[in-house]
XYZ file of C-alpha atoms in Angstrom:
316
model
C 0.000 0.000 0.000
C 1.325 3.435 -0.914
C 0.895 6.389 1.452
C -2.130 7.795 -0.389
C -4.079 4.753 -1.614
C -7.218 3.336 0.048
C -6.845 -0.305 0.943
C -8.735 -3.491 1.662
C -6.105 -4.696 4.130
C -7.216 -6.507 7.310
C -7.947 -4.381 10.363
C -6.570 -5.236 13.812
C -8.767 -3.271 16.205
C -8.107 -2.636 19.901
C -11.182 -1.480 21.849
C -10.625 -0.101 25.342
C -13.477 -1.171 27.624
C -13.010 1.748 29.996
C -16.602 3.021 29.689
C -18.346 -0.029 31.216
C -19.635 -3.348 29.896
C -22.981 -2.203 28.505
C -21.435 0.603 26.471
C -18.515 -1.598 25.391
C -20.901 -4.308 24.154
C -22.760 -1.724 22.075
C -19.484 -0.358 20.676
C -18.297 -3.834 19.792
C -21.598 -4.678 18.109
C -21.516 -1.459 16.074
C -17.969 -2.109 14.840
C -18.667 -5.735 13.963
C -21.911 -4.960 12.136
C -20.411 -2.155 10.038
C -17.378 -4.200 9.030
C -19.399 -7.350 8.333
C -21.757 -5.315 6.155
C -18.768 -4.035 4.191
C -17.198 -7.511 3.924
C -13.977 -6.247 5.500
C -11.544 -8.640 7.199
C -10.872 -7.716 10.799
C -9.869 -8.927 14.238
C -11.327 -7.094 17.237
C -9.768 -7.331 20.701
C -11.522 -5.842 23.732
C -9.171 -4.786 26.520
C -10.815 -5.064 29.952
C -7.728 -4.212 32.012
C -6.101 -0.847 31.098
C -2.781 -2.226 32.347
C -2.809 -4.729 29.496
C -3.446 -2.171 26.739
C 0.210 -1.665 25.763
C 0.848 -5.421 25.560
C -2.287 -6.032 23.489
C -1.260 -3.188 21.185
C 2.163 -4.758 20.637
C 0.490 -8.064 19.774
C -1.869 -6.388 17.312
C 1.050 -4.592 15.644
C 2.933 -7.895 15.268
C -0.108 -9.477 13.598
C -0.630 -6.453 11.342
C 3.003 -6.470 10.231
C 2.834 -10.168 9.387
C -0.428 -9.806 7.454
C 0.319 -6.409 5.911
C -2.617 -5.029 7.848
C -3.783 -1.896 9.666
C -3.762 -1.218 13.408
C -6.843 0.569 14.762
C -7.356 2.163 18.198
C -10.915 2.582 19.523
C -11.008 4.824 22.593
C -10.088 8.246 23.932
C -6.890 10.199 23.346
C -5.030 8.200 26.026
C -5.924 4.886 24.384
C -5.007 6.260 20.964
C -1.618 7.354 22.337
C -0.814 3.895 23.748
C -1.699 2.082 20.522
C 0.064 4.711 18.388
C 3.232 4.275 20.469
C 3.289 0.583 19.562
C 2.505 1.307 15.900
C 4.790 4.271 15.218
C 7.977 2.530 14.053
C 6.275 -0.554 12.612
C 5.468 0.855 9.169
C 1.806 -0.151 9.651
C -0.990 2.296 8.850
C -2.902 3.495 11.903
C -6.656 4.031 12.198
C -8.713 5.740 14.903
C -12.265 5.245 16.158
C -12.651 8.134 18.660
C -14.549 7.243 21.851
C -13.410 9.823 24.421
C -14.883 13.037 25.824
C -12.855 15.596 23.866
C -11.347 13.484 21.033
C -8.958 16.230 19.940
C -6.841 13.894 17.827
C -9.725 12.411 15.855
C -11.501 15.746 15.431
C -8.329 17.441 14.162
C -8.109 14.936 11.333
C -11.789 15.029 10.400
C -12.742 11.611 11.768
C -16.471 11.340 12.580
C -17.306 11.325 16.285
C -20.139 8.796 16.015
C -18.757 5.264 15.999
C -20.660 3.914 12.995
C -19.626 6.929 10.936
C -15.993 6.546 12.008
C -15.990 2.873 10.961
C -17.475 3.691 7.565
C -14.952 6.498 7.065
C -12.125 4.100 7.916
C -13.123 1.782 5.066
C -12.282 4.321 2.348
C -9.624 6.339 4.173
C -6.184 7.192 2.822
C -2.865 7.414 4.648
C -1.550 10.816 5.712
C 1.633 11.141 7.802
C 1.085 13.251 10.922
C 3.494 14.928 13.335
C 4.392 13.233 16.628
C 5.857 14.894 19.704
C 8.023 13.236 22.324
C 8.539 13.932 26.028
C 11.596 11.977 27.193
C 10.775 8.406 26.066
C 7.019 8.934 25.615
C 5.253 10.162 22.482
C 2.330 12.579 22.473
C -0.197 13.312 19.756
C -2.247 16.044 21.469
C -0.333 17.577 24.377
C 2.093 17.065 27.252
C 2.447 19.166 30.384
C 3.929 19.610 33.856
C 2.643 21.537 36.889
C -1.015 22.472 37.388
C -2.385 20.686 34.319
C -1.574 17.082 35.422
C -3.201 17.819 38.790
C -6.216 19.243 36.990
C -6.564 16.023 34.969
C -6.332 13.829 38.067
C -9.067 15.800 39.815
C -11.202 15.828 36.678
C -11.138 12.028 36.501
C -12.120 11.759 40.173
C -15.007 14.175 39.643
C -16.162 12.382 36.491
C -16.296 9.071 38.332
C -18.445 10.715 41.002
C -20.642 13.070 38.954
C -20.524 11.734 35.387
C -18.603 12.474 32.190
C -19.422 15.820 30.598
C -17.692 19.033 29.580
C -19.588 20.955 32.262
C -18.212 18.636 34.954
C -14.735 19.034 33.477
C -15.019 22.848 33.566
C -16.294 22.976 37.167
C -13.583 20.535 38.224
C -10.954 22.808 36.669
C -12.236 25.787 38.689
C -12.038 23.798 41.916
C -8.505 22.603 41.136
C -7.194 26.090 40.284
C -8.584 27.548 43.514
C -6.886 24.830 45.563
C -3.543 24.716 43.709
C -0.628 26.411 45.496
C 2.550 25.329 43.714
C 4.581 27.620 41.480
C 7.310 26.351 39.157
C 10.462 28.292 38.377
C 11.315 26.623 35.110
C 14.501 27.015 33.124
C 14.278 26.030 29.499
C 16.837 25.775 26.757
C 15.903 26.092 23.091
C 19.477 25.631 21.941
C 20.726 29.098 22.836
C 20.980 30.947 26.131
C 18.757 29.315 28.815
C 15.703 31.335 29.862
C 13.649 31.272 33.066
C 9.916 31.659 33.679
C 7.821 31.406 36.822
C 4.483 29.702 36.208
C 1.934 27.245 37.553
C 2.135 24.993 34.515
C 3.936 24.429 31.227
C 1.685 23.112 28.468
C 3.137 21.816 25.195
C 0.598 21.308 22.414
C 0.726 19.186 19.265
C -2.855 19.733 18.142
C -3.941 22.600 15.926
C -7.638 22.242 16.799
C -6.931 22.657 20.507
C -4.873 25.789 19.869
C -7.572 27.160 17.583
C -10.364 26.527 20.097
C -8.619 28.418 22.897
C -7.815 31.258 20.499
C -4.020 31.056 20.160
C -3.794 31.346 16.375
C -0.015 31.928 16.351
C 0.520 28.536 17.986
C -1.792 26.890 15.472
C 0.505 28.283 12.785
C 3.581 26.954 14.626
C 2.098 23.451 14.571
C 1.265 23.700 10.891
C 4.924 24.612 10.285
C 6.149 21.439 11.988
C 6.858 22.803 15.478
C 5.369 22.212 18.912
C 3.508 24.942 20.833
C 4.613 25.901 24.354
C 2.094 27.803 26.466
C 2.521 28.954 30.088
C 0.681 31.500 32.254
C 2.877 34.112 33.874
C 3.196 34.161 37.659
C -0.280 35.469 38.454
C -2.893 35.017 41.176
C -5.671 32.438 41.298
C -8.357 34.842 40.108
C -6.239 35.822 37.108
C -5.656 32.126 36.401
C -9.410 31.546 36.508
C -9.725 34.446 34.096
C -7.421 32.619 31.686
C -9.577 29.497 32.029
C -12.679 31.489 31.095
C -10.888 33.213 28.197
C -9.794 29.787 26.930
C -13.357 28.478 27.151
C -14.464 31.371 24.922
C -11.516 31.017 22.526
C -9.812 34.272 23.533
C -6.515 33.223 25.106
C -4.492 34.701 22.252
C -5.140 38.247 23.371
C -3.995 37.784 26.969
C -0.843 39.480 28.229
C -0.742 36.988 31.113
C 0.326 34.199 28.774
C 3.710 33.187 27.354
C 3.551 31.249 24.081
C 6.208 30.195 21.559
C 6.881 27.499 18.983
C 9.868 25.152 19.008
C 11.187 21.842 17.663
C 13.297 20.823 20.668
C 13.394 22.107 24.249
C 14.957 20.981 27.535
C 13.086 21.930 30.719
C 14.263 21.702 34.307
C 14.033 23.461 37.659
C 16.158 23.505 40.798
C 13.684 21.475 42.880
C 13.964 18.552 40.477
C 17.638 17.837 41.164
C 17.882 14.559 43.018
C 14.262 13.661 42.250
C 13.742 10.401 40.423
C 10.336 11.261 38.956
C 8.253 14.333 38.055
C 4.488 14.229 37.529
C 3.503 14.947 33.922
C 0.414 14.566 31.753
C 0.608 13.041 28.263
C -2.490 12.996 26.048
C -4.792 13.110 29.057
C -2.985 10.412 31.070
C -0.965 11.276 34.189
C 2.402 9.555 34.659
C 5.873 10.221 36.110
C 9.126 10.764 34.201
C 12.724 11.365 35.263
C 13.907 14.997 34.943
C 15.087 16.915 33.028
C 12.180 16.970 30.601
C 13.054 16.846 26.905
C 10.311 17.941 24.499
C 10.839 17.496 20.754
C 9.295 16.794 17.381
C 10.497 13.343 16.361
C 11.484 12.250 12.878
C 9.059 9.318 12.656
C 5.579 10.280 11.525
C 2.423 8.320 12.233
C 0.828 6.859 9.082
C -2.694 7.912 9.981
C -5.773 6.866 8.024
C -7.841 9.999 7.376
C -11.313 10.111 5.757
C -11.784 10.862 2.095
C -14.376 13.440 3.201
C -13.185 14.802 6.561
C -15.765 16.084 9.037
C -15.026 19.725 9.879
C -16.514 21.428 12.919
């Protein structure tokens, strides 16, 4: 298969069962019915234990390489990241069936948000290489961050489990987290010249043009389109000013704020004095919180993901 041709190659699909059995059964039925109707060869694996997702992804990639097939991730941005990590250097095309709350990766590339539509779009899709970011030894497709943002994600997941999954819950959870967050980072970063220092609550590195567009930072959308990553950090400001940034972002007006530092880059090293001697630092990568050894190295990597994108992308 060439990089631009549609294909009838077999699909090796990994479905993350994180949403509960009833919803997973419906998702599985939808996928199987659409593919059976199209006469497409496929193998669908449902992952019940999130801890087994990476191993199952590696197994699916091995099968796809042997059969000349396609690896497909069905889930949210975190699931997509894990399966993409296994697929990246394999040479296999990569498909996505978005099933998360925000689905930034799928939406950026015009993949339908309803599952049946996403499956049908996958059947006639063509391959388009897409940019991949890396933080230390982990890739990211949407964003990676340190500071307030990982804490915000942890609290959001706790609140969603208690109150339900919705964007309103996510927004209210963010307000609560900002009001209770006390840490400030004094971060030194090196872009290959003289090191610079900023004081901030969080450093956010984006790799998703749609996300930058929605919060209103058009210059960073342009940086991504030019093959760079987008660094965004609030200046050292109070909690009310930070809440103001949250509201501006919700209305797509962050680009006009003087309380924000933003710049594009291809490679950046980040560290701070408090990290010396620490074995791990909390970070967030594509919506999943983990710990990495400092210093933190952000970069655009040479390998590109061979993503299957629809012939007729859905644009919001």
